[in-house]
Short mmCIF file of C-alpha atoms in Angstrom, two decimals:
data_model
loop_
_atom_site.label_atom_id
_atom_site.label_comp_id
_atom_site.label_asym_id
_atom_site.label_seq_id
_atom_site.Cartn_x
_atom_site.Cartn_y
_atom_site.Cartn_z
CA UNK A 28 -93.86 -136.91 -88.72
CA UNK A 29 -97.00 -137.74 -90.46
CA UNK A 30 -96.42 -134.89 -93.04
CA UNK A 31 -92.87 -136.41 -93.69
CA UNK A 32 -94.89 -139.83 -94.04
CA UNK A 33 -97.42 -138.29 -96.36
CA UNK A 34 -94.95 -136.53 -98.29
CA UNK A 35 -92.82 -140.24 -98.97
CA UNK A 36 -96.21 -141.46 -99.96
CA UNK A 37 -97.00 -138.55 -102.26
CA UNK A 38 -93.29 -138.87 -103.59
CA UNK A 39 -93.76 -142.75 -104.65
CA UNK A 40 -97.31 -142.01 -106.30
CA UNK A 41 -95.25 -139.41 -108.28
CA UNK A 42 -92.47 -141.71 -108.83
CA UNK A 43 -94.27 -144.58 -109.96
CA UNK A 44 -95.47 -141.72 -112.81
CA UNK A 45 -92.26 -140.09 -113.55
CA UNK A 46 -90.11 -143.51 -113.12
CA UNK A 47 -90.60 -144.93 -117.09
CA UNK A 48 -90.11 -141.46 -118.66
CA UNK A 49 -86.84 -140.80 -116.82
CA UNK A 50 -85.75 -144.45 -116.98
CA UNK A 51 -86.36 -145.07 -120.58
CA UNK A 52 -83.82 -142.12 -121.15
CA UNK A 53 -81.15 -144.45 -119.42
CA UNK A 54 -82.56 -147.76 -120.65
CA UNK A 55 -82.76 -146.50 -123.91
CA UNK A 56 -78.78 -145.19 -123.96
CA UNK A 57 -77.10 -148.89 -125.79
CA UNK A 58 -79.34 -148.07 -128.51
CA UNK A 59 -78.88 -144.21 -128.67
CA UNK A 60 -74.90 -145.05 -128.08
CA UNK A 61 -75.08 -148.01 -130.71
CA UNK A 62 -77.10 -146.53 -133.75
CA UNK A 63 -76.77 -142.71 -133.69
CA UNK A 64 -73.51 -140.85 -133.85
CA UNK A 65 -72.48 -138.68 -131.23
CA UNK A 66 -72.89 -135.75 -133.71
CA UNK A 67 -76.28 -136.87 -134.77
CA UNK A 68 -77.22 -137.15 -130.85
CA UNK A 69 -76.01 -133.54 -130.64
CA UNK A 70 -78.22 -132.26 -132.93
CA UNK A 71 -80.86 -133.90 -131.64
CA UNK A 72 -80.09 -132.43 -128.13
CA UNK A 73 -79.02 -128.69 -128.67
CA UNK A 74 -82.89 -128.68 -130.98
CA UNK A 75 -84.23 -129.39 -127.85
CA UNK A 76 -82.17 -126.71 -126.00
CA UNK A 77 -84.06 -124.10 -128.76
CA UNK A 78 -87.20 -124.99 -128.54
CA UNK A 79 -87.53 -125.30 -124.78
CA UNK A 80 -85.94 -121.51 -124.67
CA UNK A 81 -88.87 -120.80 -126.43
CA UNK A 82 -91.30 -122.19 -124.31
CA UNK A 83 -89.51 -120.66 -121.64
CA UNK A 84 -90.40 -117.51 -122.53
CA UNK A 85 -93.65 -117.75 -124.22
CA UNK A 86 -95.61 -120.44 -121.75
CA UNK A 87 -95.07 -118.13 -118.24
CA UNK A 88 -94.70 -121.42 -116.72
CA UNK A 89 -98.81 -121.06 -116.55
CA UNK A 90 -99.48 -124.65 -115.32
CA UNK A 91 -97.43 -123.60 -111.76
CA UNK A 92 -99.30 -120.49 -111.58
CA UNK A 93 -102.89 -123.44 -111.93
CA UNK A 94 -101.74 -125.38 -109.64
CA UNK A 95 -100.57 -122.25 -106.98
CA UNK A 96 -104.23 -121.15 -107.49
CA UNK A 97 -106.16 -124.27 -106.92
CA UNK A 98 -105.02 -124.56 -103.97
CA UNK A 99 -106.80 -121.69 -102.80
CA UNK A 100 -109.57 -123.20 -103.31
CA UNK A 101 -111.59 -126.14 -101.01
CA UNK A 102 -113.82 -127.21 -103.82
CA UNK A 103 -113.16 -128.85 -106.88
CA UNK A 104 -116.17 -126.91 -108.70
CA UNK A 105 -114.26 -123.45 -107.06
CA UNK A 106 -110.85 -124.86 -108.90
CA UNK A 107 -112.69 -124.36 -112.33
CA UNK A 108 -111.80 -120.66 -112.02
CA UNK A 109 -108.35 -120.54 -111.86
CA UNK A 110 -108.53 -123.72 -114.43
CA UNK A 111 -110.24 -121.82 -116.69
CA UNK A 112 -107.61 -118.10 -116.30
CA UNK A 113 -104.87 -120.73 -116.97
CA UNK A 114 -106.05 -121.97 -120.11
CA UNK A 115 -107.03 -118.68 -121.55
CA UNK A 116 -103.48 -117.52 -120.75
CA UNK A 117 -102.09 -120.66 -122.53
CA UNK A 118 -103.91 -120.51 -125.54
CA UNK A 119 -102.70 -117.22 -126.51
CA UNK A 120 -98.97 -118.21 -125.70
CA UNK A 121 -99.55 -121.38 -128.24
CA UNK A 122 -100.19 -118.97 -130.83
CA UNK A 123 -97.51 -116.51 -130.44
CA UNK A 124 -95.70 -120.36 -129.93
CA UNK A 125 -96.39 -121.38 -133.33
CA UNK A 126 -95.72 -118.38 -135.22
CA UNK A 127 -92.14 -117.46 -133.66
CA UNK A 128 -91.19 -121.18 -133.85
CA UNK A 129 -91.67 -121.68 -137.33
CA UNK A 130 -89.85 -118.07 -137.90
CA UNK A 131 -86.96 -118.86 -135.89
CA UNK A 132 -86.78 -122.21 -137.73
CA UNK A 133 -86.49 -120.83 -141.09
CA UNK A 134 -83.75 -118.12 -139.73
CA UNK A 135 -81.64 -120.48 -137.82
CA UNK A 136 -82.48 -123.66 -140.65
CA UNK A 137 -83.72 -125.51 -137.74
CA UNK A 138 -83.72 -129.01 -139.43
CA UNK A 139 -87.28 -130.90 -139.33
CA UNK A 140 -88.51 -127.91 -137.61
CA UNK A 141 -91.98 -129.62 -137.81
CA UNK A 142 -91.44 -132.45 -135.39
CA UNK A 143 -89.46 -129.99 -133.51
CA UNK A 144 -92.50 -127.85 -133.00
CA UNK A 145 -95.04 -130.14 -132.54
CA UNK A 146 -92.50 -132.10 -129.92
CA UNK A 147 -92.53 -129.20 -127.87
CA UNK A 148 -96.01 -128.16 -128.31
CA UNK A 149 -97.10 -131.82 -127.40
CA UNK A 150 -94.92 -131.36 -124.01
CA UNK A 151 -96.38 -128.18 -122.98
CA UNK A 152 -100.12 -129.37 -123.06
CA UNK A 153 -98.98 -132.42 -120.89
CA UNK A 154 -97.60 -130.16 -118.71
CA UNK A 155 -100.86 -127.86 -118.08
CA UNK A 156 -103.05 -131.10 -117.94
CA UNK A 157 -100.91 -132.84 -115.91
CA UNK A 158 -100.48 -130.08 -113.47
CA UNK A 159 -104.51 -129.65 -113.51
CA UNK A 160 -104.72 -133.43 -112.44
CA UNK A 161 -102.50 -132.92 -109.38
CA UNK A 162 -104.61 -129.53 -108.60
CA UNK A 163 -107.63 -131.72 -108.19
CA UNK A 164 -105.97 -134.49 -105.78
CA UNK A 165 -106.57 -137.62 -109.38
CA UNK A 166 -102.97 -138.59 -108.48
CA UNK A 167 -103.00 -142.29 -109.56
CA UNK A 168 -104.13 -140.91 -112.79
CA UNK A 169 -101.30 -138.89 -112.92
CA UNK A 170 -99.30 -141.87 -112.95
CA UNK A 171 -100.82 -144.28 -114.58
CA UNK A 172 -100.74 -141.74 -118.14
CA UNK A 173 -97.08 -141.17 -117.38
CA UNK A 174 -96.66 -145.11 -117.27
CA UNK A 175 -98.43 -145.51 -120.19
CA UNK A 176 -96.88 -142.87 -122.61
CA UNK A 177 -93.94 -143.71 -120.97
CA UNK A 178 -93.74 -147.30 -122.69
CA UNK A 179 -95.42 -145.76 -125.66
CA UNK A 180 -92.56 -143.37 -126.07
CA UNK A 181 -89.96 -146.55 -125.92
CA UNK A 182 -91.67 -148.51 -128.09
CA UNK A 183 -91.55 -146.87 -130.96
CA UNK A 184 -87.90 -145.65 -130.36
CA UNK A 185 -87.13 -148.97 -130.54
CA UNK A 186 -88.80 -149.38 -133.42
CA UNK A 187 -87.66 -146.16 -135.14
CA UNK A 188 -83.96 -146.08 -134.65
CA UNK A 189 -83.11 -149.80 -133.67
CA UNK A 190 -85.40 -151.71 -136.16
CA UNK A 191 -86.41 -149.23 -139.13
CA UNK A 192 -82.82 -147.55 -138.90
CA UNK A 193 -84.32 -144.04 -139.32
CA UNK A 194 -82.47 -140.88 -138.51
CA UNK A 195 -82.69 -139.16 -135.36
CA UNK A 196 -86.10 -137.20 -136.17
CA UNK A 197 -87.71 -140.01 -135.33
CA UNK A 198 -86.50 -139.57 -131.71
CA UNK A 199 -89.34 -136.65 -131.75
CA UNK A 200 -91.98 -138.14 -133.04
CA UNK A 201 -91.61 -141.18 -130.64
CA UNK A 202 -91.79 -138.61 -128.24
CA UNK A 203 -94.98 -136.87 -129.64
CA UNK A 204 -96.71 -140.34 -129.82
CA UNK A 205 -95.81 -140.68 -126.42
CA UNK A 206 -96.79 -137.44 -124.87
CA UNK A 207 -100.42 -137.43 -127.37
CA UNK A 208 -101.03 -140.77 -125.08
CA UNK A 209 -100.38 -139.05 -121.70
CA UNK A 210 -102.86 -136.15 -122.80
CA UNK A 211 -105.50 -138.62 -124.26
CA UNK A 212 -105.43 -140.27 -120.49
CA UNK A 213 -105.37 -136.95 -118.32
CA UNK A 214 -108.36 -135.66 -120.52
CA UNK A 215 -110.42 -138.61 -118.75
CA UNK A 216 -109.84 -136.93 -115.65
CA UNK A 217 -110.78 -132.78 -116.69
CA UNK A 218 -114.58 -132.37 -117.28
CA UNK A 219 -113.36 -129.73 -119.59
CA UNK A 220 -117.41 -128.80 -120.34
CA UNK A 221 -117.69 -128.06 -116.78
CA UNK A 222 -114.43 -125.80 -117.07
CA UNK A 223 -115.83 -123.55 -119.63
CA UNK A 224 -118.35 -121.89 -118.31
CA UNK A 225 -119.30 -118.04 -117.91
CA UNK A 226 -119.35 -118.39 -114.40
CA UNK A 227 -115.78 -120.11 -114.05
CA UNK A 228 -114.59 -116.53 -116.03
CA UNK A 229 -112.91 -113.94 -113.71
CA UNK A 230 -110.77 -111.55 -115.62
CA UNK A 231 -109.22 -109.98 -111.97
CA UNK A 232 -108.14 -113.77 -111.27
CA UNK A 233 -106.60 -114.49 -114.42
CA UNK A 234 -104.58 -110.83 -113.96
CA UNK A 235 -103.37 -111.96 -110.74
CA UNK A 236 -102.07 -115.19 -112.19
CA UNK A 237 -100.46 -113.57 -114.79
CA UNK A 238 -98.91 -111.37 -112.83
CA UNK A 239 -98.13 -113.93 -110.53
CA UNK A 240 -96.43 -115.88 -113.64
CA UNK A 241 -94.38 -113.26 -114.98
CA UNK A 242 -91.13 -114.00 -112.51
CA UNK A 243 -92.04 -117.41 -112.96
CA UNK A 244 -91.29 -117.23 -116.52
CA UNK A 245 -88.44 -114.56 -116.37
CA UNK A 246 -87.17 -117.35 -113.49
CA UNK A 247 -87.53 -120.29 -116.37
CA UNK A 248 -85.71 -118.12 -118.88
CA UNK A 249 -82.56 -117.73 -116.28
CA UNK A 250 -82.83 -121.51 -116.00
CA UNK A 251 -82.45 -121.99 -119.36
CA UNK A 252 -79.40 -120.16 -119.43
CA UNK A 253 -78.19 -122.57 -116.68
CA UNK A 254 -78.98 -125.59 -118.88
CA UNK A 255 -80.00 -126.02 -122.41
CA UNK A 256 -77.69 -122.64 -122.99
CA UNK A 257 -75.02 -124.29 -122.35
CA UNK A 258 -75.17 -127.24 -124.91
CA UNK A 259 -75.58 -124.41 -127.45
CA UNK A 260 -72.32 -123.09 -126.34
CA UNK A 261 -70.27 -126.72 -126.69
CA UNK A 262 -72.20 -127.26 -130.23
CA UNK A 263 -70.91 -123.55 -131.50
CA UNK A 264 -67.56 -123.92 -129.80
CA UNK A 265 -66.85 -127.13 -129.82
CA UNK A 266 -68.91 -129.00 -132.16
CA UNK A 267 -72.29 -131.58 -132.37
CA UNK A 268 -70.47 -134.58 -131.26
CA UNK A 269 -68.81 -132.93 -127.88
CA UNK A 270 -72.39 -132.00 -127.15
CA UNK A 271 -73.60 -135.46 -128.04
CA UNK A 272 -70.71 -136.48 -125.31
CA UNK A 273 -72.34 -134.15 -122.97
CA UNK A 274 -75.58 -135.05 -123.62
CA UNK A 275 -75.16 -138.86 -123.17
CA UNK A 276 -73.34 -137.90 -119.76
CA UNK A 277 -76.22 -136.05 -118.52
CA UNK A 278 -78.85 -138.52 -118.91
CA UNK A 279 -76.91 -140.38 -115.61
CA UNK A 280 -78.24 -137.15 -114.29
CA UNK A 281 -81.98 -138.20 -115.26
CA UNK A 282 -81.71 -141.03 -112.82
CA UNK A 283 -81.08 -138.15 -109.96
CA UNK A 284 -84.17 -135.90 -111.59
CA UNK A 285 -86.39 -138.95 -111.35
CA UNK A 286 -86.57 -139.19 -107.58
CA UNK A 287 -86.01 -135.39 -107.38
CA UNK A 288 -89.04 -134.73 -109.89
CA UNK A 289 -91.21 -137.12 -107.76
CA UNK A 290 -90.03 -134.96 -104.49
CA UNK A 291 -90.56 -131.40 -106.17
CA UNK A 292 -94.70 -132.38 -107.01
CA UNK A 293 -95.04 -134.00 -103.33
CA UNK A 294 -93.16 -130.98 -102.12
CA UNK A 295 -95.66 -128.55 -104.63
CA UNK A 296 -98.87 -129.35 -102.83
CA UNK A 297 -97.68 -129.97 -99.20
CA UNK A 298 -95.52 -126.60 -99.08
CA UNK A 299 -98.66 -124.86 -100.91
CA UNK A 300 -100.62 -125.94 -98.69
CA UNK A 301 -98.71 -124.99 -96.04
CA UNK A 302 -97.75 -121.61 -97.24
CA UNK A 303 -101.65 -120.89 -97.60
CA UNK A 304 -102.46 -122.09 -93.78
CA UNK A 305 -101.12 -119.80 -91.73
CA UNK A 306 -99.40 -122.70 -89.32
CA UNK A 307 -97.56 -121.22 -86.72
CA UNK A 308 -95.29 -123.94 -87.30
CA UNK A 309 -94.79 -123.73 -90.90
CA UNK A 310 -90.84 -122.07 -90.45
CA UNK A 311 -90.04 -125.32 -88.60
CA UNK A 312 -91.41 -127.55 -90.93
CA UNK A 313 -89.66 -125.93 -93.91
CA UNK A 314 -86.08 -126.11 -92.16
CA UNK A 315 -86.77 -129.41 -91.04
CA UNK A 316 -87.67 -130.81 -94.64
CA UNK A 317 -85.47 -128.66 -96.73
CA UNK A 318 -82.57 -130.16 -94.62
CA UNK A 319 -83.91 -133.78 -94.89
CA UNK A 320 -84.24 -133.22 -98.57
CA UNK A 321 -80.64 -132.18 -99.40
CA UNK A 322 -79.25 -135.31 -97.13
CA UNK A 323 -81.41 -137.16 -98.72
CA UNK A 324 -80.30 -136.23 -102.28
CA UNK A 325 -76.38 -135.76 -101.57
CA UNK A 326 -76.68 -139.41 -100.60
CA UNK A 327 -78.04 -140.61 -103.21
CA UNK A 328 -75.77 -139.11 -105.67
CA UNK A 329 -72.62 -140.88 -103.29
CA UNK A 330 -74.88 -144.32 -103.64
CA UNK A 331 -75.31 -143.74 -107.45
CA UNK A 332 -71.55 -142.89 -108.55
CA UNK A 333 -70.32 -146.16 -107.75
CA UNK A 334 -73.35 -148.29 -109.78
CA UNK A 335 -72.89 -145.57 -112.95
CA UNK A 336 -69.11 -146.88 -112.39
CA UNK A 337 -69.99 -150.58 -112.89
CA UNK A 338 -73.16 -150.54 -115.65
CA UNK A 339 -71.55 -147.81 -117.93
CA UNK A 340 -69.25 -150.29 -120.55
CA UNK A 341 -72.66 -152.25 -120.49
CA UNK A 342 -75.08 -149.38 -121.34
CA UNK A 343 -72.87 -146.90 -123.25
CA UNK A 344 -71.40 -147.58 -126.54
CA UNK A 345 -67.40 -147.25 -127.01
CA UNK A 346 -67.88 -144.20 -129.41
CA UNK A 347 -69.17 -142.31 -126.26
CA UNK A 348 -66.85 -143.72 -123.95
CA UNK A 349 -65.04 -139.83 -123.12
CA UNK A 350 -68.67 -139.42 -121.59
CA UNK A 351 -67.57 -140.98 -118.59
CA UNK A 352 -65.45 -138.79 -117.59
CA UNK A 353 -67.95 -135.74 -117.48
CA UNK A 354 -70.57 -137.88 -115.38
CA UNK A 355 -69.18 -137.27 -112.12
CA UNK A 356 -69.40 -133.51 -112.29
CA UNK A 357 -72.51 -133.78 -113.73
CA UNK A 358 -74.27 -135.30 -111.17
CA UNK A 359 -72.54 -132.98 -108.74
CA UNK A 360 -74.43 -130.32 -110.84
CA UNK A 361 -77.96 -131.65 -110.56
CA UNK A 362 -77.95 -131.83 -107.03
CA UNK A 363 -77.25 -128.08 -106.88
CA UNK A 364 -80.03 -127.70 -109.07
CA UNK A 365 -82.19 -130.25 -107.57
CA UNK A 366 -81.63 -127.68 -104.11
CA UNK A 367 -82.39 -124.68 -105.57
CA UNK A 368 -85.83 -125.76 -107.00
CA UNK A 369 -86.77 -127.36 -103.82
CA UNK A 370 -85.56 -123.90 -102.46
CA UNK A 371 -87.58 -121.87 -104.97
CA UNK A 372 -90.67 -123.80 -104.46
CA UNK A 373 -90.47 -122.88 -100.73
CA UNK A 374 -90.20 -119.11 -101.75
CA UNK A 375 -93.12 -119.98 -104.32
CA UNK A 376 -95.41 -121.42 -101.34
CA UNK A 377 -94.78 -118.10 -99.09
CA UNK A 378 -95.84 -116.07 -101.99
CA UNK A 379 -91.85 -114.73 -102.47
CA UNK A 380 -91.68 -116.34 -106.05
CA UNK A 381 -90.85 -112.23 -107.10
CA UNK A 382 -87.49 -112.60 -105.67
CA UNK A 383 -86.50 -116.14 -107.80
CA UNK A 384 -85.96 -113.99 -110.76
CA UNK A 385 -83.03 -112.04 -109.10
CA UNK A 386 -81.25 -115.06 -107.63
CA UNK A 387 -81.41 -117.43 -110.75
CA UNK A 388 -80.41 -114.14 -112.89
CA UNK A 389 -77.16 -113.98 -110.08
CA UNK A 390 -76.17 -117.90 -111.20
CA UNK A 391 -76.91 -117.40 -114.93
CA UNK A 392 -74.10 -114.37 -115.05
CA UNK A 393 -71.90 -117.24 -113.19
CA UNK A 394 -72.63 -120.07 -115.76
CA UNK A 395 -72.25 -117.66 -118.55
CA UNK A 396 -68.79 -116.35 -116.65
CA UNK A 397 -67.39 -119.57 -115.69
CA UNK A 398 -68.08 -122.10 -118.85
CA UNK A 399 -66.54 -119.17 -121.41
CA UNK A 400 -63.32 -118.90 -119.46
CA UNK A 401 -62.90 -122.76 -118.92
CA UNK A 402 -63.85 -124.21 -122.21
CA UNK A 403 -61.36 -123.70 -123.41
CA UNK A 404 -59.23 -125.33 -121.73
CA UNK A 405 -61.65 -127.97 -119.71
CA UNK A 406 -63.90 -128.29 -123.02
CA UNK A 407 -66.78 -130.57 -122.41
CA UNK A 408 -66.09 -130.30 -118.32
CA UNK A 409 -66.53 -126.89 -118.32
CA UNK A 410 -70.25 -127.05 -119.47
CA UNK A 411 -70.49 -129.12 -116.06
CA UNK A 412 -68.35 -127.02 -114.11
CA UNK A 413 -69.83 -123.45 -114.71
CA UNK A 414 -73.80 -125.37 -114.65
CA UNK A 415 -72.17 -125.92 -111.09
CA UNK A 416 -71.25 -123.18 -110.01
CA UNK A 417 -74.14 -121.33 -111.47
CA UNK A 418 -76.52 -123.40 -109.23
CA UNK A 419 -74.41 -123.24 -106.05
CA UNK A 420 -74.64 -119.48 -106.05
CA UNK A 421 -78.31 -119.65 -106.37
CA UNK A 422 -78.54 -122.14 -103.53
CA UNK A 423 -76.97 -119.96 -101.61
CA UNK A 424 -78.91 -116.62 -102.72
CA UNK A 425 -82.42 -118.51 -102.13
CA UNK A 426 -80.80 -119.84 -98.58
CA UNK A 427 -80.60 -116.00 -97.16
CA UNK A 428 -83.84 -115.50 -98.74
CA UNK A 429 -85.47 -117.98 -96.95
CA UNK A 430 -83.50 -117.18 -94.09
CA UNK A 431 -85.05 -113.97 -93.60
CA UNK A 432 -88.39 -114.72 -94.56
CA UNK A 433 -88.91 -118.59 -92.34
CA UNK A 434 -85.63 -118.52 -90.23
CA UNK A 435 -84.62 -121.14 -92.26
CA UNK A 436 -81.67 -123.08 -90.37
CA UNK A 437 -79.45 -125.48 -92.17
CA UNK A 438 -77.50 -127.73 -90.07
CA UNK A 439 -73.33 -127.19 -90.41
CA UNK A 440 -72.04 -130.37 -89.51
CA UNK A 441 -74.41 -132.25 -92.18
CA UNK A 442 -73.39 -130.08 -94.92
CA UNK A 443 -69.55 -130.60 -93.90
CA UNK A 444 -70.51 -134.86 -93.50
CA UNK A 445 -72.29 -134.84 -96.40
CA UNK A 446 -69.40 -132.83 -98.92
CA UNK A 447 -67.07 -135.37 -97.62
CA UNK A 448 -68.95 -138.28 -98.38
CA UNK A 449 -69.50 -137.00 -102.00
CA UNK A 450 -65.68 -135.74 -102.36
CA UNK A 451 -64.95 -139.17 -101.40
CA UNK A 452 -67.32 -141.11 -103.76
CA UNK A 453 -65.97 -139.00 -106.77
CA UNK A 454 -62.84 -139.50 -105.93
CA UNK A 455 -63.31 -143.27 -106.19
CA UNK A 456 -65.36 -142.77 -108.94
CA UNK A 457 -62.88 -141.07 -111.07
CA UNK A 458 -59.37 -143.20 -110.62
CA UNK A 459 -60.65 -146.43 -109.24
CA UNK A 460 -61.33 -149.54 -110.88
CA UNK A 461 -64.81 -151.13 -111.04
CA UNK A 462 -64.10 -153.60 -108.24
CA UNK A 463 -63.31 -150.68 -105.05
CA UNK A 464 -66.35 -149.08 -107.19
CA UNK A 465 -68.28 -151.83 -105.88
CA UNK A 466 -67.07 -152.02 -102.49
CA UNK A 467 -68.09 -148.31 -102.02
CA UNK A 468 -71.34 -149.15 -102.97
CA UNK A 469 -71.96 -151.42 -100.51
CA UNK A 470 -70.21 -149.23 -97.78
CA UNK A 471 -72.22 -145.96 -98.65
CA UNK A 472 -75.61 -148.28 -98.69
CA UNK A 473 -74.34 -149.18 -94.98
CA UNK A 474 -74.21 -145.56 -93.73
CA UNK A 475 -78.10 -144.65 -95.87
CA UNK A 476 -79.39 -148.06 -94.17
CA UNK A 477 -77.81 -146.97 -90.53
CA UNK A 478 -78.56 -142.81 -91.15
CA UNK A 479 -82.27 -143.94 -92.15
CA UNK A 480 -83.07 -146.84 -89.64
CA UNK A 481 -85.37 -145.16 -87.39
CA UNK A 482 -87.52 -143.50 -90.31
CA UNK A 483 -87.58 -147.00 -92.22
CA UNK A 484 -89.36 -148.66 -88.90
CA UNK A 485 -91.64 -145.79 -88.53
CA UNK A 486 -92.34 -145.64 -91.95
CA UNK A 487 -93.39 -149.45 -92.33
CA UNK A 488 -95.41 -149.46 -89.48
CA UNK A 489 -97.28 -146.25 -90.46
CA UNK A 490 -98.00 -148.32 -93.78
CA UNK A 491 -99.13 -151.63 -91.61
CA UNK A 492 -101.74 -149.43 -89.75
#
């Protein structure tokens, strides 16, 4: 119980760090709704979708690989090494960044491919500091530069588009401003002179973690094709403004990725930790957690369908108004993807990341599958639907997986309780009006309260003590 304690705690720090950047995407939606066009939004979105493919591919997801590595390590001075491989390994992938972005740009006529490559650039080198940070334990730093470029980032958005009336480049370089203050404030807590050093240099170590990368990457690529892929899909078959619909509908979904982000770090250096202890109890405490973590979640998303019901005419403009009917299935989505990375980190911390690669490979052939012979008929929906379905097949891939590997149990008659109680909240969700909308609310928040009583009275008198 006092990992499950320390993991909450770890989860809130997190939170408190992730909570501005996630909620300014939904705080921020009257005046995306109000003074961009749905086509203009679209744009803005399936840009996005490009250049994170290429980070994808280019970045090895590096900054996991640092943080994997630190931890097997006792000594912050020790941590310099793998610190140091990471960085190496980076640099080169920013150049082979910069010189395939700016080709791609001028073949595909990319517009403001600038702010487009310096918005993603800018968000990779938060990522590796950010993920140094957490290696060295400086987690109130963490949060307080997420905070800060958080309302950095909304300020000038506000400025930009609702005051100045500029076009929807300036949605990147609000970003960039944003992200440039979260580096500034990490760099305050890397002695990078201490980092590079000859001594910190071990070519075998930064082998291993690029070895150790490599599925990580060819995983993130497969995830790509589960996501941003298929907004390029609705823009090319459909059109900007039925992505823009999409888009708008998933940033609901960003309310579910904020908790879920704050989880997946907490869950990063406990299971790592784990993993790298050699606990005879370890297979327990993964089955226990992974199956507190997927209540957890599924209930959440019941909670949340209801309150979406009740603030959307409030938050989201009438020209997006068909984005309500995509939400639903949407959220559905993210919790099957919010699973399988809590599933693939577990198969990172045992030191089976090699086999993530096949399994997210086995729900990108379903995506691909499912949203060409549906969008036609569901249009928009079916970017939801086969995103679904992708995820659920990976859930269940990385389940037998972990099965075999930590006798990972899942318990039946929660799944079964908890795909009722979501069937039922969507159902309400979808042909009810706002006020049985807000009569489920308070019914669901009855079951969490009663499901969660004797954690909440442990929990606040483990934070008295």
């Amino acid at each position: 119980m006092k990992e499950f304690i320390r993991f909450i705690k770890t989860s809130g720090i997190y939170m408190i760090g992730n909570v501005l950047t996630k909620a300014i995407t939904f705080l921020m939606l009257p005046i995306y709704t109000k003074y961009l066009s749905p086509t203009d939004y679209g744009i803005y979105d399936v840009n996005i979708a490009y250049i994170t493919f290429l980070s994808s591919v280019l970045f090895l997801d590096i900054w996991s690989g640092i943080l994997r590595y630190m931890f097997d390590y006792q000594l912050n001075a020790d941590k310099r090494k793998p610190i140091l491989s990471g960085i190496i390994i980076f640099s080169v992938s920013t150049i082979l960044y910069a010189v395939f972005s700016f080709a791609l740009g001028s073949i595909m006529s990319i517009n403001y491919i600038f702010w487009v490559f310096l918005y993603g650039l800018m968000l990779n080198i938060q990522q590796l500091f950010a993920y140094i940070i957490r290696g060295l334990a400086k987690n109130t730093l963490f949060a307080i530069s997420g905070l800060i470029g958080s309302i950095i980032t909304m300020l000038f958005n506000v400025l930009f588009i609702a005051f100045l009336h500029y076009g929807y480049q300036f949605l990147y370089i609000a970003s960039i401003l944003g992200l440039l203050s979260n580096i500034i404030i990490l760099l305050f807590g890397i002695n990078v002179f201490t980092v590079f050093k000859k001594e910190n240099f071990d070519w075998n170590l930064t082998m291993d973690m690029l070895i150790f990368s490599l599925p990580l990457t060819i995983n993130s690529i497969s995830w790509w094709f589960l996501t941003a892929f298929n907004r390029v899909i609705l823009t090319n078959n459909l059109s900007s403004a039925a992505n823009g619909l999409y888009a708008i509908a998933n940033k609901f979904s960003a309310i579910v990725q904020l908790v879920d982000q704050a989880f997946q770090m907490a869950w990063q250096e406990i299971s790592y930790s784990k993993g790298g202890s050699g606990d005879k109890n370890q297979d327990k405490f993964f089955s226990n957690a992974i199956n507190e973590y997927i209540k957890f979640m599924s209930l959440g998303i019941a909670i949340l369908l209801p309150v979406i019901r009740i603030i959307f005419p409030y938050f989201v403009n009438a020209a997006f108004s068909e984005s309500l009917k995509v939400i639903s299935l949407a959220l559905v989505a993210t919790l099957f993807s919010s699973i399988s990375a809590f599933l693939g980190e577990t198969l990172t911390a045992i030191k089976k990341n090699r086999y993530l690669f096949t399994t997210t490979m086995a729900g990108t052939i379903v995506n691909i599958l499912v949203i060409y012979a549906t969008i036609g008929v569901l249009q928009v929906q079916a970017a939801s639907l086969a995103l679904g379905a992708g995820y659920l097949v990976i859930d269940i891939r990385r389940y037998v997986l972990l099965k075999k590997y930590i006798g990972l149990k899942l318990s039946r008659k929660l799944l079964v309780f908890l795909a009722v109680l979501l069937a039922t909240s969507t159902s309400i969700f979808l042909i009810s009006s706002i006020l049985i909308n807000a009569i489920a609310f308070f019914i669901f928040f009855g079951i969490i309260l009663y499901l969660y009583k004797d954690l909440i009275v442990e929990f606040l008198n483990e934070s008295i003590k």
